[in-house]
PDB file of C-alpha atoms in Angstrom:
ATOM      1  CA  UNK A   1      13.792 -11.700  28.235  1.00  0.00           C
ATOM      2  CA  UNK A   2      16.873 -11.501  26.009  1.00  0.00           C
ATOM      3  CA  UNK A   3      17.147  -8.369  23.901  1.00  0.00           C
ATOM      4  CA  UNK A   4      17.775 -10.673  20.925  1.00  0.00           C
ATOM      5  CA  UNK A   5      14.452 -12.508  21.208  1.00  0.00           C
ATOM      6  CA  UNK A   6      11.842 -10.985  18.866  1.00  0.00           C
ATOM      7  CA  UNK A   7       8.336 -10.308  20.136  1.00  0.00           C
ATOM      8  CA  UNK A   8       5.100 -10.260  18.184  1.00  0.00           C
ATOM      9  CA  UNK A   9       2.632  -7.728  19.599  1.00  0.00           C
ATOM     10  CA  UNK A  10      -0.987  -8.555  18.807  1.00  0.00           C
ATOM     11  CA  UNK A  11      -3.615  -5.812  19.192  1.00  0.00           C
ATOM     12  CA  UNK A  12      -7.225  -6.840  18.619  1.00  0.00           C
ATOM     13  CA  UNK A  13     -10.376  -5.995  20.590  1.00  0.00           C
ATOM     14  CA  UNK A  14     -11.820  -9.474  19.971  1.00  0.00           C
ATOM     15  CA  UNK A  15     -10.626 -11.787  22.724  1.00  0.00           C
ATOM     16  CA  UNK A  16     -11.219 -14.913  20.639  1.00  0.00           C
ATOM     17  CA  UNK A  17      -8.973 -13.502  17.903  1.00  0.00           C
ATOM     18  CA  UNK A  18      -6.278 -12.608  20.444  1.00  0.00           C
ATOM     19  CA  UNK A  19      -6.396 -16.093  21.950  1.00  0.00           C
ATOM     20  CA  UNK A  20      -6.323 -17.783  18.534  1.00  0.00           C
ATOM     21  CA  UNK A  21      -3.346 -15.713  17.399  1.00  0.00           C
ATOM     22  CA  UNK A  22      -1.506 -16.350  20.655  1.00  0.00           C
ATOM     23  CA  UNK A  23      -1.975 -20.122  20.228  1.00  0.00           C
ATOM     24  CA  UNK A  24      -0.868 -20.017  16.608  1.00  0.00           C
ATOM     25  CA  UNK A  25       2.244 -17.955  17.188  1.00  0.00           C
ATOM     26  CA  UNK A  26       3.394 -19.751  20.339  1.00  0.00           C
ATOM     27  CA  UNK A  27       2.904 -23.088  18.539  1.00  0.00           C
ATOM     28  CA  UNK A  28       5.708 -22.104  16.150  1.00  0.00           C
ATOM     29  CA  UNK A  29       7.966 -20.849  18.951  1.00  0.00           C
ATOM     30  CA  UNK A  30       7.263 -17.122  18.745  1.00  0.00           C
ATOM     31  CA  UNK A  31       7.103 -14.843  21.787  1.00  0.00           C
ATOM     32  CA  UNK A  32       3.745 -13.077  21.867  1.00  0.00           C
ATOM     33  CA  UNK A  33       2.150 -10.237  23.833  1.00  0.00           C
ATOM     34  CA  UNK A  34      -1.525  -9.420  23.297  1.00  0.00           C
ATOM     35  CA  UNK A  35      -3.485  -6.228  23.923  1.00  0.00           C
ATOM     36  CA  UNK A  36      -7.178  -5.343  23.556  1.00  0.00           C
ATOM     37  CA  UNK A  37      -6.573  -1.687  22.602  1.00  0.00           C
ATOM     38  CA  UNK A  38      -3.915   0.557  21.110  1.00  0.00           C
ATOM     39  CA  UNK A  39      -3.834   2.540  24.363  1.00  0.00           C
ATOM     40  CA  UNK A  40      -3.001  -0.595  26.357  1.00  0.00           C
ATOM     41  CA  UNK A  41      -0.126  -1.322  23.983  1.00  0.00           C
ATOM     42  CA  UNK A  42       1.229   2.221  24.268  1.00  0.00           C
ATOM     43  CA  UNK A  43       1.072   2.051  28.079  1.00  0.00           C
ATOM     44  CA  UNK A  44       3.020  -1.202  28.292  1.00  0.00           C
ATOM     45  CA  UNK A  45       6.784  -1.376  28.690  1.00  0.00           C
ATOM     46  CA  UNK A  46       8.513  -2.992  25.721  1.00  0.00           C
ATOM     47  CA  UNK A  47      11.970  -4.519  25.549  1.00  0.00           C
ATOM     48  CA  UNK A  48      14.425  -2.955  23.122  1.00  0.00           C
ATOM     49  CA  UNK A  49      14.346  -5.979  20.846  1.00  0.00           C
ATOM     50  CA  UNK A  50      13.257  -6.870  17.317  1.00  0.00           C
ATOM     51  CA  UNK A  51       9.543  -7.341  16.814  1.00  0.00           C
ATOM     52  CA  UNK A  52       6.441  -6.461  14.871  1.00  0.00           C
ATOM     53  CA  UNK A  53       2.811  -5.533  15.345  1.00  0.00           C
ATOM     54  CA  UNK A  54      -0.150  -7.622  14.253  1.00  0.00           C
ATOM     55  CA  UNK A  55      -2.770  -4.910  14.373  1.00  0.00           C
ATOM     56  CA  UNK A  56      -6.515  -4.803  13.841  1.00  0.00           C
ATOM     57  CA  UNK A  57      -7.531  -1.787  11.780  1.00  0.00           C
ATOM     58  CA  UNK A  58     -10.777  -1.092  13.631  1.00  0.00           C
ATOM     59  CA  UNK A  59     -10.183  -0.694  17.366  1.00  0.00           C
ATOM     60  CA  UNK A  60     -12.105   1.129  20.104  1.00  0.00           C
ATOM     61  CA  UNK A  61     -10.544   4.508  20.863  1.00  0.00           C
ATOM     62  CA  UNK A  62      -7.309   4.860  18.915  1.00  0.00           C
ATOM     63  CA  UNK A  63      -7.677   3.000  15.609  1.00  0.00           C
ATOM     64  CA  UNK A  64      -4.993   0.849  14.055  1.00  0.00           C
ATOM     65  CA  UNK A  65      -4.197   3.485  11.436  1.00  0.00           C
ATOM     66  CA  UNK A  66      -4.043   6.179  14.134  1.00  0.00           C
ATOM     67  CA  UNK A  67      -1.620   4.025  16.134  1.00  0.00           C
ATOM     68  CA  UNK A  68       0.537   3.532  13.051  1.00  0.00           C
ATOM     69  CA  UNK A  69       0.712   7.298  12.556  1.00  0.00           C
ATOM     70  CA  UNK A  70       1.512   7.905  16.228  1.00  0.00           C
ATOM     71  CA  UNK A  71       4.349   5.368  16.219  1.00  0.00           C
ATOM     72  CA  UNK A  72       5.835   6.893  13.066  1.00  0.00           C
ATOM     73  CA  UNK A  73       5.590  10.410  14.523  1.00  0.00           C
ATOM     74  CA  UNK A  74       7.297   9.292  17.737  1.00  0.00           C
ATOM     75  CA  UNK A  75      10.108   7.543  15.834  1.00  0.00           C
ATOM     76  CA  UNK A  76       9.158   4.294  17.599  1.00  0.00           C
ATOM     77  CA  UNK A  77       7.826   2.539  14.530  1.00  0.00           C
ATOM     78  CA  UNK A  78       7.575  -1.232  14.405  1.00  0.00           C
ATOM     79  CA  UNK A  79       6.805  -3.149  11.218  1.00  0.00           C
ATOM     80  CA  UNK A  80       3.032  -3.585  11.093  1.00  0.00           C
ATOM     81  CA  UNK A  81       0.831  -6.323   9.672  1.00  0.00           C
ATOM     82  CA  UNK A  82      -2.733  -5.042   9.521  1.00  0.00           C
ATOM     83  CA  UNK A  83      -5.745  -7.303   9.970  1.00  0.00           C
ATOM     84  CA  UNK A  84      -9.226  -6.265   8.908  1.00  0.00           C
ATOM     85  CA  UNK A  85     -12.616  -7.872   8.575  1.00  0.00           C
ATOM     86  CA  UNK A  86     -13.507  -5.471   5.775  1.00  0.00           C
ATOM     87  CA  UNK A  87     -11.790  -5.331   2.403  1.00  0.00           C
ATOM     88  CA  UNK A  88     -11.108  -1.607   2.037  1.00  0.00           C
ATOM     89  CA  UNK A  89      -8.761  -0.726  -0.821  1.00  0.00           C
ATOM     90  CA  UNK A  90      -8.219   2.968   0.073  1.00  0.00           C
ATOM     91  CA  UNK A  91      -7.491   1.993   3.676  1.00  0.00           C
ATOM     92  CA  UNK A  92      -5.010  -0.686   2.645  1.00  0.00           C
ATOM     93  CA  UNK A  93      -3.259   1.725   0.263  1.00  0.00           C
ATOM     94  CA  UNK A  94      -2.972   4.287   3.061  1.00  0.00           C
ATOM     95  CA  UNK A  95      -1.534   1.692   5.442  1.00  0.00           C
ATOM     96  CA  UNK A  96       0.995   0.379   2.930  1.00  0.00           C
ATOM     97  CA  UNK A  97       2.121   3.888   1.965  1.00  0.00           C
ATOM     98  CA  UNK A  98       2.780   4.551   5.663  1.00  0.00           C
ATOM     99  CA  UNK A  99       5.077   1.531   5.788  1.00  0.00           C
ATOM    100  CA  UNK A 100       2.886  -1.463   6.667  1.00  0.00           C
ATOM    101  CA  UNK A 101       4.385  -4.833   5.757  1.00  0.00           C
ATOM    102  CA  UNK A 102       1.094  -6.500   4.886  1.00  0.00           C
ATOM    103  CA  UNK A 103      -2.658  -5.883   4.927  1.00  0.00           C
ATOM    104  CA  UNK A 104      -4.611  -9.120   5.468  1.00  0.00           C
ATOM    105  CA  UNK A 105      -8.365  -9.527   5.253  1.00  0.00           C
ATOM    106  CA  UNK A 106     -10.024 -11.907   7.727  1.00  0.00           C
ATOM    107  CA  UNK A 107     -10.274 -14.814   7.375  1.00  0.00           C
ATOM    108  CA  UNK A 108      -6.671 -15.244   6.249  1.00  0.00           C
ATOM    109  CA  UNK A 109      -4.460 -18.284   5.830  1.00  0.00           C
ATOM    110  CA  UNK A 110      -2.291 -19.015   8.858  1.00  0.00           C
ATOM    111  CA  UNK A 111       0.812 -19.526   6.718  1.00  0.00           C
ATOM    112  CA  UNK A 112       0.243 -16.173   5.035  1.00  0.00           C
ATOM    113  CA  UNK A 113       0.285 -14.457   8.428  1.00  0.00           C
ATOM    114  CA  UNK A 114       3.335 -16.384   9.638  1.00  0.00           C
ATOM    115  CA  UNK A 115       5.263 -15.509   6.475  1.00  0.00           C
ATOM    116  CA  UNK A 116       4.351 -11.828   6.891  1.00  0.00           C
ATOM    117  CA  UNK A 117       5.472 -11.858  10.544  1.00  0.00           C
ATOM    118  CA  UNK A 118       8.831 -13.424   9.714  1.00  0.00           C
ATOM    119  CA  UNK A 119       9.350 -10.860   6.962  1.00  0.00           C
ATOM    120  CA  UNK A 120       8.433  -8.040   9.358  1.00  0.00           C
ATOM    121  CA  UNK A 121      10.846  -9.251  12.041  1.00  0.00           C
ATOM    122  CA  UNK A 122      13.651  -9.562   9.473  1.00  0.00           C
ATOM    123  CA  UNK A 123      12.915  -5.984   8.385  1.00  0.00           C
ATOM    124  CA  UNK A 124      13.016  -4.750  11.972  1.00  0.00           C
ATOM    125  CA  UNK A 125      16.320  -6.519  12.641  1.00  0.00           C
ATOM    126  CA  UNK A 126      17.852  -4.945   9.514  1.00  0.00           C
ATOM    127  CA  UNK A 127      16.529  -1.517  10.443  1.00  0.00           C
ATOM    128  CA  UNK A 128      17.916  -1.762  13.956  1.00  0.00           C
ATOM    129  CA  UNK A 129      21.331  -2.807  12.665  1.00  0.00           C
ATOM    130  CA  UNK A 130      21.340   0.104  10.238  1.00  0.00           C
ATOM    131  CA  UNK A 131      20.398   2.589  12.960  1.00  0.00           C
ATOM    132  CA  UNK A 132      23.134   1.238  15.264  1.00  0.00           C
ATOM    133  CA  UNK A 133      25.711   1.605  12.498  1.00  0.00           C
ATOM    134  CA  UNK A 134      24.586   5.155  11.741  1.00  0.00           C
ATOM    135  CA  UNK A 135      24.732   6.121  15.428  1.00  0.00           C
ATOM    136  CA  UNK A 136      28.264   4.733  15.636  1.00  0.00           C
ATOM    137  CA  UNK A 137      29.315   6.597  12.482  1.00  0.00           C
ATOM    138  CA  UNK A 138      27.932   9.851  13.866  1.00  0.00           C
ATOM    139  CA  UNK A 139      29.910   9.304  17.057  1.00  0.00           C
ATOM    140  CA  UNK A 140      33.095   8.736  15.070  1.00  0.00           C
ATOM    141  CA  UNK A 141      32.440  11.831  12.962  1.00  0.00           C
ATOM    142  CA  UNK A 142      31.872  13.909  16.099  1.00  0.00           C
ATOM    143  CA  UNK A 143      35.385  12.948  17.259  1.00  0.00           C
ATOM    144  CA  UNK A 144      36.993  14.643  14.228  1.00  0.00           C
ATOM    145  CA  UNK A 145      38.541  18.088  14.552  1.00  0.00           C
ATOM    146  CA  UNK A 146      37.172  20.878  12.306  1.00  0.00           C
ATOM    147  CA  UNK A 147      40.231  20.621  10.062  1.00  0.00           C
ATOM    148  CA  UNK A 148      39.921  16.833   9.815  1.00  0.00           C
ATOM    149  CA  UNK A 149      36.325  17.351   8.703  1.00  0.00           C
ATOM    150  CA  UNK A 150      37.578  19.769   6.042  1.00  0.00           C
ATOM    151  CA  UNK A 151      40.045  17.156   4.824  1.00  0.00           C
ATOM    152  CA  UNK A 152      37.258  14.557   4.776  1.00  0.00           C
ATOM    153  CA  UNK A 153      35.218  16.915   2.638  1.00  0.00           C
ATOM    154  CA  UNK A 154      38.100  17.185   0.204  1.00  0.00           C
ATOM    155  CA  UNK A 155      38.476  13.421   0.029  1.00  0.00           C
ATOM    156  CA  UNK A 156      34.754  13.021  -0.656  1.00  0.00           C
ATOM    157  CA  UNK A 157      35.071  15.592  -3.434  1.00  0.00           C
ATOM    158  CA  UNK A 158      37.794  13.433  -5.012  1.00  0.00           C
ATOM    159  CA  UNK A 159      40.668  15.838  -4.392  1.00  0.00           C
ATOM    160  CA  UNK A 160      44.284  14.765  -3.992  1.00  0.00           C
ATOM    161  CA  UNK A 161      46.243  15.704  -0.870  1.00  0.00           C
ATOM    162  CA  UNK A 162      48.014  18.469  -2.805  1.00  0.00           C
ATOM    163  CA  UNK A 163      44.702  19.903  -3.985  1.00  0.00           C
ATOM    164  CA  UNK A 164      43.180  19.731  -0.495  1.00  0.00           C
ATOM    165  CA  UNK A 165      46.242  21.517   0.887  1.00  0.00           C
ATOM    166  CA  UNK A 166      45.787  24.254  -1.690  1.00  0.00           C
ATOM    167  CA  UNK A 167      42.108  24.637  -0.820  1.00  0.00           C
ATOM    168  CA  UNK A 168      42.854  24.804   2.911  1.00  0.00           C
ATOM    169  CA  UNK A 169      46.015  26.922   2.664  1.00  0.00           C
ATOM    170  CA  UNK A 170      48.207  24.363   4.402  1.00  0.00           C
ATOM    171  CA  UNK A 171      50.969  21.938   3.458  1.00  0.00           C
ATOM    172  CA  UNK A 172      50.544  18.593   1.758  1.00  0.00           C
ATOM    173  CA  UNK A 173      52.407  16.924   4.639  1.00  0.00           C
ATOM    174  CA  UNK A 174      49.906  18.354   7.127  1.00  0.00           C
ATOM    175  CA  UNK A 175      46.973  17.156   5.031  1.00  0.00           C
ATOM    176  CA  UNK A 176      48.511  13.680   4.806  1.00  0.00           C
ATOM    177  CA  UNK A 177      48.857  13.566   8.587  1.00  0.00           C
ATOM    178  CA  UNK A 178      45.281  14.774   9.148  1.00  0.00           C
ATOM    179  CA  UNK A 179      44.051  12.272   6.594  1.00  0.00           C
ATOM    180  CA  UNK A 180      45.703   9.456   8.543  1.00  0.00           C
ATOM    181  CA  UNK A 181      44.116  10.663  11.777  1.00  0.00           C
ATOM    182  CA  UNK A 182      40.617  10.868  10.341  1.00  0.00           C
ATOM    183  CA  UNK A 183      40.926   7.448   8.685  1.00  0.00           C
ATOM    184  CA  UNK A 184      41.841   6.021  12.083  1.00  0.00           C
ATOM    185  CA  UNK A 185      39.067   7.846  13.932  1.00  0.00           C
ATOM    186  CA  UNK A 186      36.461   6.841  11.340  1.00  0.00           C
ATOM    187  CA  UNK A 187      37.813   3.243  11.441  1.00  0.00           C
ATOM    188  CA  UNK A 188      37.972   3.175   7.661  1.00  0.00           C
ATOM    189  CA  UNK A 189      40.239   0.578   6.098  1.00  0.00           C
ATOM    190  CA  UNK A 190      40.308   2.273   2.707  1.00  0.00           C
ATOM    191  CA  UNK A 191      39.347   5.502   0.985  1.00  0.00           C
ATOM    192  CA  UNK A 192      36.399   3.703  -0.623  1.00  0.00           C
ATOM    193  CA  UNK A 193      35.123   2.672   2.795  1.00  0.00           C
ATOM    194  CA  UNK A 194      35.646   6.204   4.115  1.00  0.00           C
ATOM    195  CA  UNK A 195      33.621   7.627   1.224  1.00  0.00           C
ATOM    196  CA  UNK A 196      30.863   5.082   1.914  1.00  0.00           C
ATOM    197  CA  UNK A 197      30.792   6.151   5.569  1.00  0.00           C
ATOM    198  CA  UNK A 198      30.611   9.798   4.495  1.00  0.00           C
ATOM    199  CA  UNK A 199      27.698   9.008   2.190  1.00  0.00           C
ATOM    200  CA  UNK A 200      25.846   7.327   5.073  1.00  0.00           C
ATOM    201  CA  UNK A 201      26.358  10.539   7.060  1.00  0.00           C
ATOM    202  CA  UNK A 202      24.986  12.683   4.264  1.00  0.00           C
ATOM    203  CA  UNK A 203      28.343  14.203   3.300  1.00  0.00           C
ATOM    204  CA  UNK A 204      28.096  14.706  -0.450  1.00  0.00           C
ATOM    205  CA  UNK A 205      30.248  16.488  -3.033  1.00  0.00           C
ATOM    206  CA  UNK A 206      28.102  19.176  -4.684  1.00  0.00           C
ATOM    207  CA  UNK A 207      29.300  21.097  -7.714  1.00  0.00           C
ATOM    208  CA  UNK A 208      31.339  23.461  -5.590  1.00  0.00           C
ATOM    209  CA  UNK A 209      32.746  22.386  -2.250  1.00  0.00           C
ATOM    210  CA  UNK A 210      31.130  19.811   0.001  1.00  0.00           C
ATOM    211  CA  UNK A 211      28.212  19.734   2.379  1.00  0.00           C
ATOM    212  CA  UNK A 212      29.111  18.678   5.917  1.00  0.00           C
ATOM    213  CA  UNK A 213      26.595  17.728   8.607  1.00  0.00           C
ATOM    214  CA  UNK A 214      26.287  20.069  11.563  1.00  0.00           C
TER     215      UNK A 214
END
């Protein structure tokens, strides 16, 4: 299966519900995998591809809410659409606060579920792209020398080359050279883009000095 093809994972202990959801989702061209329990889902190998969970709240063994918590704790979270046969406001609030995309009460409209799934997959795609970009930025930052990181901190703080040189006890020419190197290593086409990258990395200009990631 291509890593670009999204998968909808359905977890429900009712076989008739699993079969009905499989038919519905495959009828609109979605790739579907079904599981009777949360444990079966956790034991299965999953492709590193966009996807979402359509998850029954009440499951034997590990409940839907317990699975949601476990996925969040393991940093393997997928967008979740909860299904329940019981309208439970406190439960739905808890699920949504933990990041669920939707909380649907059975019986639900097919289009409502399909819309929620498409929204969840779009969210997962965006989240994956953001994580890839952040990983790449961290790799670029790791390639900087300690002094280049100092210069970056000065740039983030809004200092001119002359001011950075004064802070670091070096020459303006040296700072200009280091600035060019770090711009190249960070693949920043402008100072504004460099500052945006720094913000993504958590490099912020406090009242005195700057905070650099470890």
